[in-house]
CSV table of C-alpha atoms in Angstrom, one decimal:
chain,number,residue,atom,x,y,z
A,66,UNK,CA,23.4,7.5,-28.7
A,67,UNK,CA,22.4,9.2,-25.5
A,68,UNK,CA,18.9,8.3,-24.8
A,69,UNK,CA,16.2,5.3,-25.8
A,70,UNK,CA,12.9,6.1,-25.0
A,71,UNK,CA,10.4,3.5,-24.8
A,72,UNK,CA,7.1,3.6,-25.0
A,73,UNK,CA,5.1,0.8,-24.4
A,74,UNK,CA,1.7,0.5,-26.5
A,75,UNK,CA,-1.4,-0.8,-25.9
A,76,UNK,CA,-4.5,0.7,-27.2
A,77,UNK,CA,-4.1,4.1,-26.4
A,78,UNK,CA,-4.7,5.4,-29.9
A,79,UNK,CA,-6.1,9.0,-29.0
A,80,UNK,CA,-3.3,9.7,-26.7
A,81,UNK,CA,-0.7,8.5,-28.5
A,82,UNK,CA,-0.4,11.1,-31.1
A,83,UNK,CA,0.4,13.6,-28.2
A,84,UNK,CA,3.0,11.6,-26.4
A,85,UNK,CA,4.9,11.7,-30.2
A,86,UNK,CA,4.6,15.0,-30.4
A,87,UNK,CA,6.3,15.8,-27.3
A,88,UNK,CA,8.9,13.2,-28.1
A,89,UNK,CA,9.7,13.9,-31.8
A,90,UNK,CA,9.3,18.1,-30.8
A,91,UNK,CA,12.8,17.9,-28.2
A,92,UNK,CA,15.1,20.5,-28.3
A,93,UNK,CA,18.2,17.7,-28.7
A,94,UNK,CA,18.2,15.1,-31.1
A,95,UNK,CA,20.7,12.4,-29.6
A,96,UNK,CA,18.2,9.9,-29.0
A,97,UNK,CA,16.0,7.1,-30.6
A,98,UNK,CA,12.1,5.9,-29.7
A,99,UNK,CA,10.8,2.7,-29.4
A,100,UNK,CA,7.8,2.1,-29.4
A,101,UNK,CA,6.8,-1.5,-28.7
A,102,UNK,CA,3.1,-2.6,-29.9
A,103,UNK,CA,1.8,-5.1,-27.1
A,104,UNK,CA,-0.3,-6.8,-29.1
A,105,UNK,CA,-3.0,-3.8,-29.3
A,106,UNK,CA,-6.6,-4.9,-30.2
A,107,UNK,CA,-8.0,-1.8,-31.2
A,108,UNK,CA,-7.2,-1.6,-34.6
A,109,UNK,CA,-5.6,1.4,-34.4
A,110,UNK,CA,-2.2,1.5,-32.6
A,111,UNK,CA,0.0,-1.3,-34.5
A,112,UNK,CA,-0.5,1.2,-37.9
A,113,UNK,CA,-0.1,3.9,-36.3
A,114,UNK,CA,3.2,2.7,-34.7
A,115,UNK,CA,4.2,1.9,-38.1
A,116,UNK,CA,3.2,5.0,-39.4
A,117,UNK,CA,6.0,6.9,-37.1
A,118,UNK,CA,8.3,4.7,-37.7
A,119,UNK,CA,7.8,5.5,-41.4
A,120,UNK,CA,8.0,8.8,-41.6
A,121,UNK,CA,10.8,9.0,-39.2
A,122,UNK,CA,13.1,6.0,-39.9
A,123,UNK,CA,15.8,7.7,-38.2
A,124,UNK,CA,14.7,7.9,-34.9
A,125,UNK,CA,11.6,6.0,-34.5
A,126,UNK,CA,11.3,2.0,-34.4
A,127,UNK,CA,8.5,0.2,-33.8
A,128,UNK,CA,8.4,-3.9,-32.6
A,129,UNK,CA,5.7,-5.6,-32.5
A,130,UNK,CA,5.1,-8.5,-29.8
A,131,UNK,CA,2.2,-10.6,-27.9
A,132,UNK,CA,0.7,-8.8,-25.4
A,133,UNK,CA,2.7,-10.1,-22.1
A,134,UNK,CA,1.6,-6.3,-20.0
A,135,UNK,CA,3.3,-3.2,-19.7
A,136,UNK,CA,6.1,-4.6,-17.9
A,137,UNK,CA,7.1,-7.2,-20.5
A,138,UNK,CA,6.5,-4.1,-23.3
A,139,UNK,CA,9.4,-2.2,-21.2
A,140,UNK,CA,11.9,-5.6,-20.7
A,141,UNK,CA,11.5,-5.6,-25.2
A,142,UNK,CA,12.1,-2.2,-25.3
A,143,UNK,CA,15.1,-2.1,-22.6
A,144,UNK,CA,17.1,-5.2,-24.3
A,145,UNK,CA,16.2,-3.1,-27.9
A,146,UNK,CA,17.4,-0.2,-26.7
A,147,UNK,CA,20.6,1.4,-28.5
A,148,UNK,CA,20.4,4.3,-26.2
A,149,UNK,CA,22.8,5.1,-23.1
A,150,UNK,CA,20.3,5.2,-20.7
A,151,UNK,CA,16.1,4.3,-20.7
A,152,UNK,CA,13.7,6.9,-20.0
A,153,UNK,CA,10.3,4.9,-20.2
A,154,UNK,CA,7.7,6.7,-21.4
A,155,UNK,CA,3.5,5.6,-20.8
A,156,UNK,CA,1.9,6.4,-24.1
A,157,UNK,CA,-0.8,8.0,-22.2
A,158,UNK,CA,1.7,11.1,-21.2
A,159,UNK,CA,4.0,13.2,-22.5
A,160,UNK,CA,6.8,15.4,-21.7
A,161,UNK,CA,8.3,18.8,-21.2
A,162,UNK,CA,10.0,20.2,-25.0
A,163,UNK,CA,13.5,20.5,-22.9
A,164,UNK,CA,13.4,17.2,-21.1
A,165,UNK,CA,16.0,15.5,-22.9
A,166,UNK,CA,18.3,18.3,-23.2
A,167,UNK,CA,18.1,19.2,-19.1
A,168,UNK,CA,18.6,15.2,-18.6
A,169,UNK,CA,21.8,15.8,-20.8
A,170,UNK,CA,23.2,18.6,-19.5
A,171,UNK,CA,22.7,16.8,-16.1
A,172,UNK,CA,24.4,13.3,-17.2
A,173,UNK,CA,27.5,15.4,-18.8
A,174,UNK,CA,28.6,16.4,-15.1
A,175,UNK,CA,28.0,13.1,-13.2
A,176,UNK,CA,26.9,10.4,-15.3
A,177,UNK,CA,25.3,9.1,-12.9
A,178,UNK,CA,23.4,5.8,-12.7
A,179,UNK,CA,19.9,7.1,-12.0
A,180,UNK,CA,18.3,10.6,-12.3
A,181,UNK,CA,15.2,11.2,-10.6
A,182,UNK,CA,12.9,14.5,-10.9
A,183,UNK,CA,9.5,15.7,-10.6
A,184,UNK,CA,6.4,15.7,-12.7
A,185,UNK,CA,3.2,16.8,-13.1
A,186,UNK,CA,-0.1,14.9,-12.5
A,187,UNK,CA,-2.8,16.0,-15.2
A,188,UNK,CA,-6.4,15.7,-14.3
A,189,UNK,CA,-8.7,17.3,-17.2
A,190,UNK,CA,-8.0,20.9,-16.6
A,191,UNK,CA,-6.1,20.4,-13.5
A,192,UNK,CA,-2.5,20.3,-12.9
A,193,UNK,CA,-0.6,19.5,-10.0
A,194,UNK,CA,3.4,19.6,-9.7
A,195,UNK,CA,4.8,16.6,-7.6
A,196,UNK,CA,8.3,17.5,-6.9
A,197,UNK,CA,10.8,15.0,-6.0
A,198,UNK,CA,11.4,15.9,-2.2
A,199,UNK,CA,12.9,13.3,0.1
A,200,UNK,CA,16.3,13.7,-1.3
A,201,UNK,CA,18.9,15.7,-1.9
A,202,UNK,CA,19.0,18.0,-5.0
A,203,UNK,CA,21.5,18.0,-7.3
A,204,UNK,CA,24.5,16.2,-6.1
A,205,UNK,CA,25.3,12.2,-6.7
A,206,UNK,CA,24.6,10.2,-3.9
A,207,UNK,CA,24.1,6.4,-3.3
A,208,UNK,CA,20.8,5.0,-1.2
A,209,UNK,CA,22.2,4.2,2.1
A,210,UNK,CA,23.0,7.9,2.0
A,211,UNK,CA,19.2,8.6,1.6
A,212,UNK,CA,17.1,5.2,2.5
A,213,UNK,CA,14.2,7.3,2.4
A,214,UNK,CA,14.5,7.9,-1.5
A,215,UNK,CA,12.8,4.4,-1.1
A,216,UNK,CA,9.4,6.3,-0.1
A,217,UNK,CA,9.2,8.4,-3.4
A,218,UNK,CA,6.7,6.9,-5.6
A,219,UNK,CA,8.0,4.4,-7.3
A,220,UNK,CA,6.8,5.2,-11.4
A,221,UNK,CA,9.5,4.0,-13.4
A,222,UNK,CA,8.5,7.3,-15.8
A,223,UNK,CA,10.2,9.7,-13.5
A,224,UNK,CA,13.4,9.0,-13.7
A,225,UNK,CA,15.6,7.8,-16.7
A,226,UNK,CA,18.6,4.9,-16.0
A,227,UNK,CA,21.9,4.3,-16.9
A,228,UNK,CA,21.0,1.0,-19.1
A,229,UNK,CA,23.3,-1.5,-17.5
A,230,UNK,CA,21.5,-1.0,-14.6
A,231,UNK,CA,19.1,-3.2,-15.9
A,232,UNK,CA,21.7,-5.4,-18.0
A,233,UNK,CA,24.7,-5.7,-15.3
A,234,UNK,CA,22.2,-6.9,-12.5
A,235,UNK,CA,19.3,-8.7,-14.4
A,236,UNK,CA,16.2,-6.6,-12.9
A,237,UNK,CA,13.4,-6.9,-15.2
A,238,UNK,CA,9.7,-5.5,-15.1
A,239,UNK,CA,7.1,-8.2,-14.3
A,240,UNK,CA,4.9,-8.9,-16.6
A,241,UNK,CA,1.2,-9.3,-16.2
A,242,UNK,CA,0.6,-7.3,-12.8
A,243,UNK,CA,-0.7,-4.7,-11.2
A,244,UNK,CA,2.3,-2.3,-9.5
A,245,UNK,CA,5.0,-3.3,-11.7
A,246,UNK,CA,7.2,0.0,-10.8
A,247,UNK,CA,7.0,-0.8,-7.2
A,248,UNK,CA,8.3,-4.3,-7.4
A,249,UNK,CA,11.1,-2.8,-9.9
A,250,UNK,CA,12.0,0.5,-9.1
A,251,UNK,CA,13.6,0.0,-5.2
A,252,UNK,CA,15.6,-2.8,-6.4
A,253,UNK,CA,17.2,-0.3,-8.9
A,254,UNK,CA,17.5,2.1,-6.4
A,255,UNK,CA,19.7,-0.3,-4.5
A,256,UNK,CA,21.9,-1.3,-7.3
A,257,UNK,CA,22.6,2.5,-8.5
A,258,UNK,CA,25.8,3.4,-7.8
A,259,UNK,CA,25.2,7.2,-7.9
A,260,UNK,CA,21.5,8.7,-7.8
A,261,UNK,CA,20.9,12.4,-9.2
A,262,UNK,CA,17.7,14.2,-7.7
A,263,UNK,CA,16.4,16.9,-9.8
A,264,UNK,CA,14.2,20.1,-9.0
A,265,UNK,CA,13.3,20.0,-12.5
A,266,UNK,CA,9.3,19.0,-13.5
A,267,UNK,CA,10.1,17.2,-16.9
A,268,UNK,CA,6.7,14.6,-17.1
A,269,UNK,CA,3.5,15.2,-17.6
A,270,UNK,CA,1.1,11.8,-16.3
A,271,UNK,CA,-2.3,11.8,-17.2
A,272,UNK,CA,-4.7,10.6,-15.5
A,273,UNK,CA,-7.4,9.5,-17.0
A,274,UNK,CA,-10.5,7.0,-16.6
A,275,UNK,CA,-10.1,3.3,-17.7
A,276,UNK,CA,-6.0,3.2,-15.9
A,277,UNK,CA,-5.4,0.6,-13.9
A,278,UNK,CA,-5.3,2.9,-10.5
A,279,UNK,CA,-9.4,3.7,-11.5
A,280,UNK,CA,-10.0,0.1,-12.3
A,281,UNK,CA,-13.0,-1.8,-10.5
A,282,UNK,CA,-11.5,-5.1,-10.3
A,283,UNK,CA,-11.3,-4.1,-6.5
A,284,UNK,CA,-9.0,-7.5,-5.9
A,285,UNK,CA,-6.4,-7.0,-8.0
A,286,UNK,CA,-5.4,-4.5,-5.0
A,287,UNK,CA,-4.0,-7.3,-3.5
A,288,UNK,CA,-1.3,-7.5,-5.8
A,289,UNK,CA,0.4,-4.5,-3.8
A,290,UNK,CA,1.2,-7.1,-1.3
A,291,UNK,CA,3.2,-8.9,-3.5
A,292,UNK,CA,4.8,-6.3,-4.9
A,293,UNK,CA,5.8,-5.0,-1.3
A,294,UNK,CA,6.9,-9.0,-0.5
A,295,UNK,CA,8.8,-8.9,-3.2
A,296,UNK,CA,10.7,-5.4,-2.4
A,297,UNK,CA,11.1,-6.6,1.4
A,298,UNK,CA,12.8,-10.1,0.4
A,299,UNK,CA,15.6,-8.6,-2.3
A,300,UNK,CA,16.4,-6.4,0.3
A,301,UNK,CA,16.8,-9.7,2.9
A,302,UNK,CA,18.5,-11.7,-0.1
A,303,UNK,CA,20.7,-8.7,-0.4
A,304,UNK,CA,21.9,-9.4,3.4
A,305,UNK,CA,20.2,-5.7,3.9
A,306,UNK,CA,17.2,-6.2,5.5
A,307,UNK,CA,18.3,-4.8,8.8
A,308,UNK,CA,20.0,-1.8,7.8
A,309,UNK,CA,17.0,-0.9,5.6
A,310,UNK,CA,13.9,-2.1,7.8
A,311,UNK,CA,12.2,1.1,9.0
A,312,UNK,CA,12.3,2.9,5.8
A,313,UNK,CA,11.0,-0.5,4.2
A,314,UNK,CA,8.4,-1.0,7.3
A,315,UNK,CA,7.2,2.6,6.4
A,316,UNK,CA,7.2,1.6,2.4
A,317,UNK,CA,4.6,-0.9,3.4
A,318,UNK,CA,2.5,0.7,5.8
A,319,UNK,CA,2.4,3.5,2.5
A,320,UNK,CA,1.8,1.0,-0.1
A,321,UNK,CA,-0.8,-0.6,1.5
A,322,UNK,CA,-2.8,1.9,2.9
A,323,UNK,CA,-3.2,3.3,-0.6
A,324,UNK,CA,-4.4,0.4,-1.6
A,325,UNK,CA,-6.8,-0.1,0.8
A,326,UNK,CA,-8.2,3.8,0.1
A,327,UNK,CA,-8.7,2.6,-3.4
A,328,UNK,CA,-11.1,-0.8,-2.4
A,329,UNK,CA,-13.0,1.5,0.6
A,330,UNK,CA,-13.8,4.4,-2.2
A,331,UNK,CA,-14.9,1.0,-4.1
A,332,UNK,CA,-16.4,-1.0,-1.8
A,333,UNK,CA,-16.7,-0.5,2.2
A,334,UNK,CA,-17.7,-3.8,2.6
A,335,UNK,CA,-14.8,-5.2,0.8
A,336,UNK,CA,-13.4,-8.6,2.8
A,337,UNK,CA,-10.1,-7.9,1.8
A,338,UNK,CA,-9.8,-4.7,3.3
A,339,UNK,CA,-8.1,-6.5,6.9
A,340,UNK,CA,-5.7,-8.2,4.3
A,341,UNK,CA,-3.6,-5.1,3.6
A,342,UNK,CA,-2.6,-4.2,7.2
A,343,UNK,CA,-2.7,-7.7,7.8
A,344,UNK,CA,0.6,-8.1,5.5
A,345,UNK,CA,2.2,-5.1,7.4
A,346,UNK,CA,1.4,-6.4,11.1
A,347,UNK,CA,2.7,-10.3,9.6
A,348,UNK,CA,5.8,-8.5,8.3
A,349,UNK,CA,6.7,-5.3,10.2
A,350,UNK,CA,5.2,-6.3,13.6
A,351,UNK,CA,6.6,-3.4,15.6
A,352,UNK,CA,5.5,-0.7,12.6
A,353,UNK,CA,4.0,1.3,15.4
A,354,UNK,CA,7.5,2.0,16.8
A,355,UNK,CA,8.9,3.4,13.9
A,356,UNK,CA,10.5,6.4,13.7
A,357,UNK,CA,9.9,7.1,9.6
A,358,UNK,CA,6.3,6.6,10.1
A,359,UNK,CA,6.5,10.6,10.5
A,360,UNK,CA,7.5,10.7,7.4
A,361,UNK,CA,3.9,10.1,6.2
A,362,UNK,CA,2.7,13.3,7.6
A,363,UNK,CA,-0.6,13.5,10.1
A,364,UNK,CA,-3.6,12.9,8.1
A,365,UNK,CA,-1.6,9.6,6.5
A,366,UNK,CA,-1.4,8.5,10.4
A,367,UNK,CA,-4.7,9.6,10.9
A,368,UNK,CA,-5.7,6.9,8.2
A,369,UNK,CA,-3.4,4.7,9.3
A,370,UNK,CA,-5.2,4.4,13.0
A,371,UNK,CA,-9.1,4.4,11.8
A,372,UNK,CA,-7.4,1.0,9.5
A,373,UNK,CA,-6.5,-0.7,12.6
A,374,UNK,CA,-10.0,0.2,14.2
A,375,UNK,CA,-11.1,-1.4,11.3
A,376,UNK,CA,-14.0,2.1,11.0
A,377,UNK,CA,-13.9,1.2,7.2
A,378,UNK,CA,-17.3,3.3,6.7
A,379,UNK,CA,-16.0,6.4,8.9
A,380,UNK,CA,-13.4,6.5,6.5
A,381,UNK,CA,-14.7,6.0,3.0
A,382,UNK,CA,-16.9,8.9,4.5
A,383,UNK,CA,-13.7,11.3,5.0
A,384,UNK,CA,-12.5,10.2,1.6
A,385,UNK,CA,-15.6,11.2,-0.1
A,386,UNK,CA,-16.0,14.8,1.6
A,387,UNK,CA,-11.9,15.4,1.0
A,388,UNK,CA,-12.7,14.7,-2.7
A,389,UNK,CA,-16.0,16.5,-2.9
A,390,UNK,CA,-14.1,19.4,-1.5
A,391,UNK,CA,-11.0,19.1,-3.8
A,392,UNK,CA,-13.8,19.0,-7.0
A,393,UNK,CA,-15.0,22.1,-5.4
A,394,UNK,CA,-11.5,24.0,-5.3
A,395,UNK,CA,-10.8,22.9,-8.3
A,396,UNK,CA,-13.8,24.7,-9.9
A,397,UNK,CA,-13.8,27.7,-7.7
């Protein structure tokens, strides 16, 4: 078997329906889906889950566990899997009809560890492609041939991986936090022996109100930091550190600033908003002297300097008016 997809479940009863039908309506059949009920409360998902797995015993199984987050749904359905390699799947989305059968096509020539491609981000009517760009296209390589690969964002749902790239080197989702794909999906860069960017746009995320990126517990922003701690010290571990240190320097600078957009849009007043580029100053105390700070383009930099002035009002201000305007393009 060529593919296991799994899709972790947790309440998401009226969008799962869609994700199946973009699963179960491929054009190639050389794959199973998992889908792995974390202990859903709504009533709704656990039958429904076994409903697929009813009507379509042959490719659809179902396993039911504790709820333990969407990172512990992903490590079941990983050591489950049957499949070749993982393409994980967030109930919530879906995917393009030829997905699988482009992913196949592309494995055939290189079976490579890792392929990476782009998606789109799906906001009622909206769509916007987000094409993999920092790499590449088409051709294997290994990350010290690209560090900056490490500054794609990190959703473990754009790519698919060989499986014993989770099996031969022990990397596991965590469990129970905030950022999961950021603590996990550098590490696998690392360890990928060959890494296949595609131009292709084969996802389509969702997003929608009551995900964890629109949630108001403003604190549980603070988890990036741990995320990006965790990233910076495999990499040390590793004995990499050095060669890898402004790409990761720029990583965190990245990571946290989003972050801290999030709490401003939230909550101006926030006291954990010095917290963020605290971490990166504690870390990365030369940041300013990096080279692959360019990479985050001049409004990011812009951002980046009214943070260290600390003008948190000036720019929850400019956030509001970009998005007032983007609401406004959008409906022109």
């Amino acid at each position: 078997m060529l593919f296991s997809v799994v899709v972790p479940v947790y309440n998401v009863a009226d969008y799962l329906p869609k994700c199946m039908n973009s699963l179960l309506g491929q054009d190639f059949d050389d794959f199973e889906i998992i889908l792995v009920d974390d202990g859903a409360t709504d009533g709704k998902c656990p039958a429904l889950c076994d409903q697929y797995a009813a009507q379509f015993p042959e490719r659809v199984r179902t396993i039911h566990q504790a709820n333990g987050g969407l990172g512990a749904a992903r490590n079941t359905g990983l050591e489950a899997a049957k499949g070749e390699y993982l393409f994980f799947v967030d109930s919530d989305d879906y995917i393009a009809p030829e997905a699988l059968s482009v992913l196949a096509k592309e494995i055939h020539k290189a079976h490579a560890d890792m392929y990476v491609f782009g998606y789109w981000c799906v906001e009622g009517e909206e769509m916007l492609p987000i094409e993999a760009m920092k790499a590449p296209r088409g051709e294997p390589f290994a990350l010290k041939d690209c560090p900056a690969l490490l500054l794609e964002p990190p959703m473990a749902w754009a790519r698919i991986y060989r499986k014993e790239l989770f099996l031969d080197t022990g990397i596991r989702f965590p469990g129970r936090v905030w950022y999961e794909d950021l603590h996990t999906t550098p590490k696998c860069l690392y360890r990928a022996r060959q890494i296949v960017v595609l131009p292709q746009m084969l996802y389509f995320y969702l997003l929608r109100e009551g995900s964890i990126m629109r949630s108001s517990n403003i604190r549980r922003n603070l988890e990036i930091l741990d995320a990006v701690e965790t990233v910076r010290r495999y990499f040390e571990e590793s004995g990499e550190l050095a060669q890898y240190y402004d790409v990761l320097s720029c990583l965190a600078v990245e990571h946290t600033m989003e972050a801290a957009q999030r709490v401003l849009m939230a909550d101006p007043e926030a006291d954990i908003l010095p917290d963020f580029l605290g971490y990166v100053q504690k870390h990365f105390p030369d940041y300013r002297k990096n080279p692959m700070l360019s990479w985050l383009g001049r409004k990011k930099r812009i951002v980046l300097r009214l943070l260290e002035w600390k003008q948190y009002r000036l720019l929850c201000t400019l956030f509001t008016m970009r998005r007032n305007q983007r609401n406004k393009n959008g409906r022109g």
